[in-house]
């Protein structure tokens, strides 16, 4: 399940008030804080560099467009498209779902057909990103301030797809939970449908020259 980061300015101020029992413990404690802060600064530098480099990429319009979806921010978007490439190579969303390993496995015996867990074939990195994004749909459909900023950068047809996705996936999440499905199974089901909406947005987005 997604959790909000706690290493924010308020948390750092709280840590600054912590006093250890011995000077040695205090030094080690401060070194831990410095190590975390240095890694956060490093990540911020890398994020900024990635943002700049991605804008020169032929597939960047798709990266920007799929961020119209709830739970799909820049790092997720660029990771998924980097792993999958041009999504128009898939003739339909089911092909994309299968490539991601998000379709149920099947077992047949005579006239009987049984479905098992997802196949987990194909691109595992992109699949993990989409499953992580799927957690965002456990709450009712709503356009947050951050999502509104992203929506302002895309065309009305893509905005329509984004809202359709929210309404459908948020409702489906609640329906599956009420049926007694395990939350992990629910998020995988949502990720599978989220892939279909990503495919639909990619089909609506012209690539850069």
GROMACS .gro file of C-alpha atoms in nm:
model
  209
    1UNK     CA    1   0.000   0.000   0.000
    2UNK     CA    2   0.123   0.347  -0.079
    3UNK     CA    3   0.227   0.558   0.219
    4UNK     CA    4   0.298   0.927   0.241
    5UNK     CA    5   0.663   1.025   0.293
    6UNK     CA    6   0.739   1.143   0.647
    7UNK     CA    7   1.075   1.308   0.578
    8UNK     CA    8   0.928   1.656   0.536
    9UNK     CA    9   1.038   1.985   0.701
   10UNK     CA   10   0.804   1.934   0.997
   11UNK     CA   11   0.949   1.587   1.060
   12UNK     CA   12   1.305   1.719   1.038
   13UNK     CA   13   1.223   1.991   1.291
   14UNK     CA   14   1.089   1.724   1.524
   15UNK     CA   15   1.406   1.518   1.481
   16UNK     CA   16   1.618   1.823   1.565
   17UNK     CA   17   1.463   1.822   1.912
   18UNK     CA   18   1.558   1.460   1.984
   19UNK     CA   19   1.829   1.433   2.250
   20UNK     CA   20   2.015   1.104   2.293
   21UNK     CA   21   2.148   0.971   2.623
   22UNK     CA   22   2.518   0.997   2.535
   23UNK     CA   23   2.727   1.222   2.306
   24UNK     CA   24   2.829   0.920   2.098
   25UNK     CA   25   2.465   0.825   2.037
   26UNK     CA   26   2.386   1.184   1.942
   27UNK     CA   27   2.666   1.189   1.685
   28UNK     CA   28   2.549   0.862   1.528
   29UNK     CA   29   2.189   0.988   1.527
   30UNK     CA   30   2.289   1.310   1.350
   31UNK     CA   31   2.491   1.113   1.097
   32UNK     CA   32   2.183   0.906   1.016
   33UNK     CA   33   1.982   1.222   0.956
   34UNK     CA   34   2.256   1.365   0.734
   35UNK     CA   35   2.271   1.041   0.532
   36UNK     CA   36   1.897   1.049   0.464
   37UNK     CA   37   1.906   1.420   0.374
   38UNK     CA   38   2.197   1.368   0.135
   39UNK     CA   39   2.012   1.085  -0.042
   40UNK     CA   40   1.701   1.299  -0.070
   41UNK     CA   41   1.906   1.579  -0.229
   42UNK     CA   42   2.061   1.328  -0.468
   43UNK     CA   43   1.717   1.201  -0.570
   44UNK     CA   44   1.598   1.558  -0.630
   45UNK     CA   45   1.897   1.623  -0.858
   46UNK     CA   46   1.833   1.303  -1.052
   47UNK     CA   47   1.462   1.381  -1.083
   48UNK     CA   48   1.541   1.726  -1.221
   49UNK     CA   49   1.787   1.581  -1.473
   50UNK     CA   50   1.537   1.315  -1.578
   51UNK     CA   51   1.268   1.578  -1.629
   52UNK     CA   52   1.499   1.777  -1.856
   53UNK     CA   53   1.619   1.478  -2.057
   54UNK     CA   54   1.270   1.330  -2.098
   55UNK     CA   55   1.141   1.644  -2.269
   56UNK     CA   56   1.374   1.573  -2.562
   57UNK     CA   57   1.239   1.219  -2.605
   58UNK     CA   58   1.015   1.125  -2.899
   59UNK     CA   59   0.774   0.949  -2.660
   60UNK     CA   60   0.758   1.239  -2.413
   61UNK     CA   61   0.408   1.348  -2.531
   62UNK     CA   62   0.279   1.008  -2.417
   63UNK     CA   63   0.465   1.038  -2.086
   64UNK     CA   64   0.295   1.374  -2.029
   65UNK     CA   65  -0.045   1.251  -2.148
   66UNK     CA   66  -0.074   0.943  -1.924
   67UNK     CA   67  -0.003   1.160  -1.621
   68UNK     CA   68  -0.365   1.270  -1.664
   69UNK     CA   69  -0.451   0.942  -1.493
   70UNK     CA   70  -0.486   0.932  -1.118
   71UNK     CA   71  -0.191   0.762  -0.952
   72UNK     CA   72   0.036   0.809  -1.255
   73UNK     CA   73   0.285   1.083  -1.183
   74UNK     CA   74   0.603   1.164  -1.373
   75UNK     CA   75   0.836   0.891  -1.247
   76UNK     CA   76   0.573   0.622  -1.297
   77UNK     CA   77   0.482   0.754  -1.642
   78UNK     CA   78   0.837   0.777  -1.770
   79UNK     CA   79   0.926   0.435  -1.624
   80UNK     CA   80   0.627   0.264  -1.783
   81UNK     CA   81   0.681   0.418  -2.127
   82UNK     CA   82   1.056   0.354  -2.113
   83UNK     CA   83   0.981  -0.014  -2.046
   84UNK     CA   84   0.697  -0.052  -2.298
   85UNK     CA   85   0.796   0.183  -2.581
   86UNK     CA   86   0.543   0.289  -2.842
   87UNK     CA   87   0.209   0.154  -2.718
   88UNK     CA   88   0.050   0.183  -3.061
   89UNK     CA   89   0.233  -0.138  -3.152
   90UNK     CA   90  -0.033  -0.320  -2.951
   91UNK     CA   91  -0.345  -0.366  -3.163
   92UNK     CA   92  -0.573  -0.372  -2.860
   93UNK     CA   93  -0.547  -0.328  -2.483
   94UNK     CA   94  -0.566  -0.704  -2.420
   95UNK     CA   95  -0.235  -0.747  -2.598
   96UNK     CA   96  -0.081  -0.488  -2.366
   97UNK     CA   97  -0.232  -0.657  -2.058
   98UNK     CA   98  -0.087  -0.990  -2.169
   99UNK     CA   99   0.254  -0.834  -2.234
  100UNK     CA  100   0.248  -0.694  -1.881
  101UNK     CA  101   0.160  -1.034  -1.735
  102UNK     CA  102  -0.162  -0.895  -1.587
  103UNK     CA  103  -0.401  -1.145  -1.748
  104UNK     CA  104  -0.522  -1.448  -1.547
  105UNK     CA  105  -0.364  -1.784  -1.617
  106UNK     CA  106  -0.598  -2.056  -1.749
  107UNK     CA  107  -0.621  -2.427  -1.681
  108UNK     CA  108  -0.845  -2.645  -1.898
  109UNK     CA  109  -0.960  -2.999  -1.827
  110UNK     CA  110  -1.200  -3.143  -2.079
  111UNK     CA  111  -1.495  -2.906  -2.109
  112UNK     CA  112  -1.403  -2.721  -1.790
  113UNK     CA  113  -1.201  -2.399  -1.786
  114UNK     CA  114  -1.044  -2.256  -1.472
  115UNK     CA  115  -0.866  -1.926  -1.416
  116UNK     CA  116  -0.574  -1.887  -1.178
  117UNK     CA  117  -0.350  -1.600  -1.076
  118UNK     CA  118  -0.195  -1.359  -1.323
  119UNK     CA  119   0.068  -1.499  -1.556
  120UNK     CA  120   0.342  -1.255  -1.445
  121UNK     CA  121   0.503  -1.293  -1.785
  122UNK     CA  122   0.641  -0.999  -1.978
  123UNK     CA  123   0.768  -0.677  -1.828
  124UNK     CA  124   0.774  -0.706  -1.448
  125UNK     CA  125   0.905  -0.352  -1.386
  126UNK     CA  126   0.617  -0.186  -1.572
  127UNK     CA  127   0.373  -0.426  -1.406
  128UNK     CA  128   0.494  -0.331  -1.057
  129UNK     CA  129   0.458   0.038  -1.141
  130UNK     CA  130   0.098  -0.006  -1.253
  131UNK     CA  131   0.006  -0.216  -0.950
  132UNK     CA  132   0.152   0.056  -0.728
  133UNK     CA  133  -0.052   0.319  -0.914
  134UNK     CA  134  -0.367   0.112  -0.876
  135UNK     CA  135  -0.371   0.179  -0.499
  136UNK     CA  136  -0.480   0.537  -0.575
  137UNK     CA  137  -0.822   0.412  -0.683
  138UNK     CA  138  -0.920   0.283  -0.340
  139UNK     CA  139  -1.064   0.627  -0.265
  140UNK     CA  140  -1.375   0.783  -0.428
  141UNK     CA  141  -1.332   0.957  -0.764
  142UNK     CA  142  -1.199   1.309  -0.718
  143UNK     CA  143  -0.977   1.554  -0.906
  144UNK     CA  144  -0.709   1.670  -0.662
  145UNK     CA  145  -0.514   1.992  -0.699
  146UNK     CA  146  -0.207   1.802  -0.824
  147UNK     CA  147  -0.411   1.607  -1.077
  148UNK     CA  148  -0.585   1.923  -1.199
  149UNK     CA  149  -0.245   2.077  -1.278
  150UNK     CA  150  -0.158   1.771  -1.487
  151UNK     CA  151  -0.497   1.771  -1.660
  152UNK     CA  152  -0.446   2.131  -1.775
  153UNK     CA  153  -0.156   2.012  -1.993
  154UNK     CA  154  -0.358   1.762  -2.198
  155UNK     CA  155  -0.639   1.777  -2.454
  156UNK     CA  156  -1.012   1.753  -2.364
  157UNK     CA  157  -1.042   1.397  -2.507
  158UNK     CA  158  -0.764   1.279  -2.275
  159UNK     CA  159  -0.924   1.462  -1.983
  160UNK     CA  160  -1.243   1.269  -2.062
  161UNK     CA  161  -1.055   0.938  -2.059
  162UNK     CA  162  -0.899   1.033  -1.725
  163UNK     CA  163  -1.236   1.100  -1.562
  164UNK     CA  164  -1.393   0.789  -1.715
  165UNK     CA  165  -1.104   0.587  -1.572
  166UNK     CA  166  -1.151   0.738  -1.228
  167UNK     CA  167  -1.524   0.673  -1.214
  168UNK     CA  168  -1.491   0.315  -1.337
  169UNK     CA  169  -1.182   0.209  -1.143
  170UNK     CA  170  -1.282   0.366  -0.810
  171UNK     CA  171  -1.622   0.196  -0.833
  172UNK     CA  172  -1.469  -0.135  -0.938
  173UNK     CA  173  -1.223  -0.122  -0.649
  174UNK     CA  174  -1.506  -0.085  -0.396
  175UNK     CA  175  -1.716  -0.352  -0.568
  176UNK     CA  176  -1.439  -0.611  -0.560
  177UNK     CA  177  -1.355  -0.535  -0.196
  178UNK     CA  178  -1.722  -0.574  -0.099
  179UNK     CA  179  -1.723  -0.912  -0.273
  180UNK     CA  180  -1.454  -1.023  -0.032
  181UNK     CA  181  -1.157  -1.016  -0.269
  182UNK     CA  182  -0.815  -0.970  -0.111
  183UNK     CA  183  -0.677  -0.619  -0.156
  184UNK     CA  184  -0.377  -0.749  -0.350
  185UNK     CA  185  -0.609  -0.922  -0.597
  186UNK     CA  186  -0.816  -0.605  -0.625
  187UNK     CA  187  -0.517  -0.383  -0.703
  188UNK     CA  188  -0.398  -0.626  -0.970
  189UNK     CA  189  -0.743  -0.617  -1.131
  190UNK     CA  190  -0.738  -0.237  -1.122
  191UNK     CA  191  -0.386  -0.230  -1.268
  192UNK     CA  192  -0.504  -0.450  -1.554
  193UNK     CA  193  -0.780  -0.204  -1.645
  194UNK     CA  194  -0.551   0.092  -1.586
  195UNK     CA  195  -0.325  -0.048  -1.859
  196UNK     CA  196  -0.622  -0.034  -2.097
  197UNK     CA  197  -0.677   0.336  -2.022
  198UNK     CA  198  -0.306   0.405  -2.072
  199UNK     CA  199  -0.330   0.232  -2.411
  200UNK     CA  200  -0.634   0.444  -2.502
  201UNK     CA  201  -0.452   0.766  -2.411
  202UNK     CA  202  -0.145   0.663  -2.610
  203UNK     CA  203  -0.364   0.610  -2.917
  204UNK     CA  204  -0.491   0.968  -2.878
  205UNK     CA  205  -0.143   1.122  -2.845
  206UNK     CA  206   0.069   1.221  -3.148
  207UNK     CA  207   0.439   1.150  -3.097
  208UNK     CA  208   0.706   1.415  -3.126
  209UNK     CA  209   0.889   1.443  -3.456
   0.00000   0.00000   0.00000
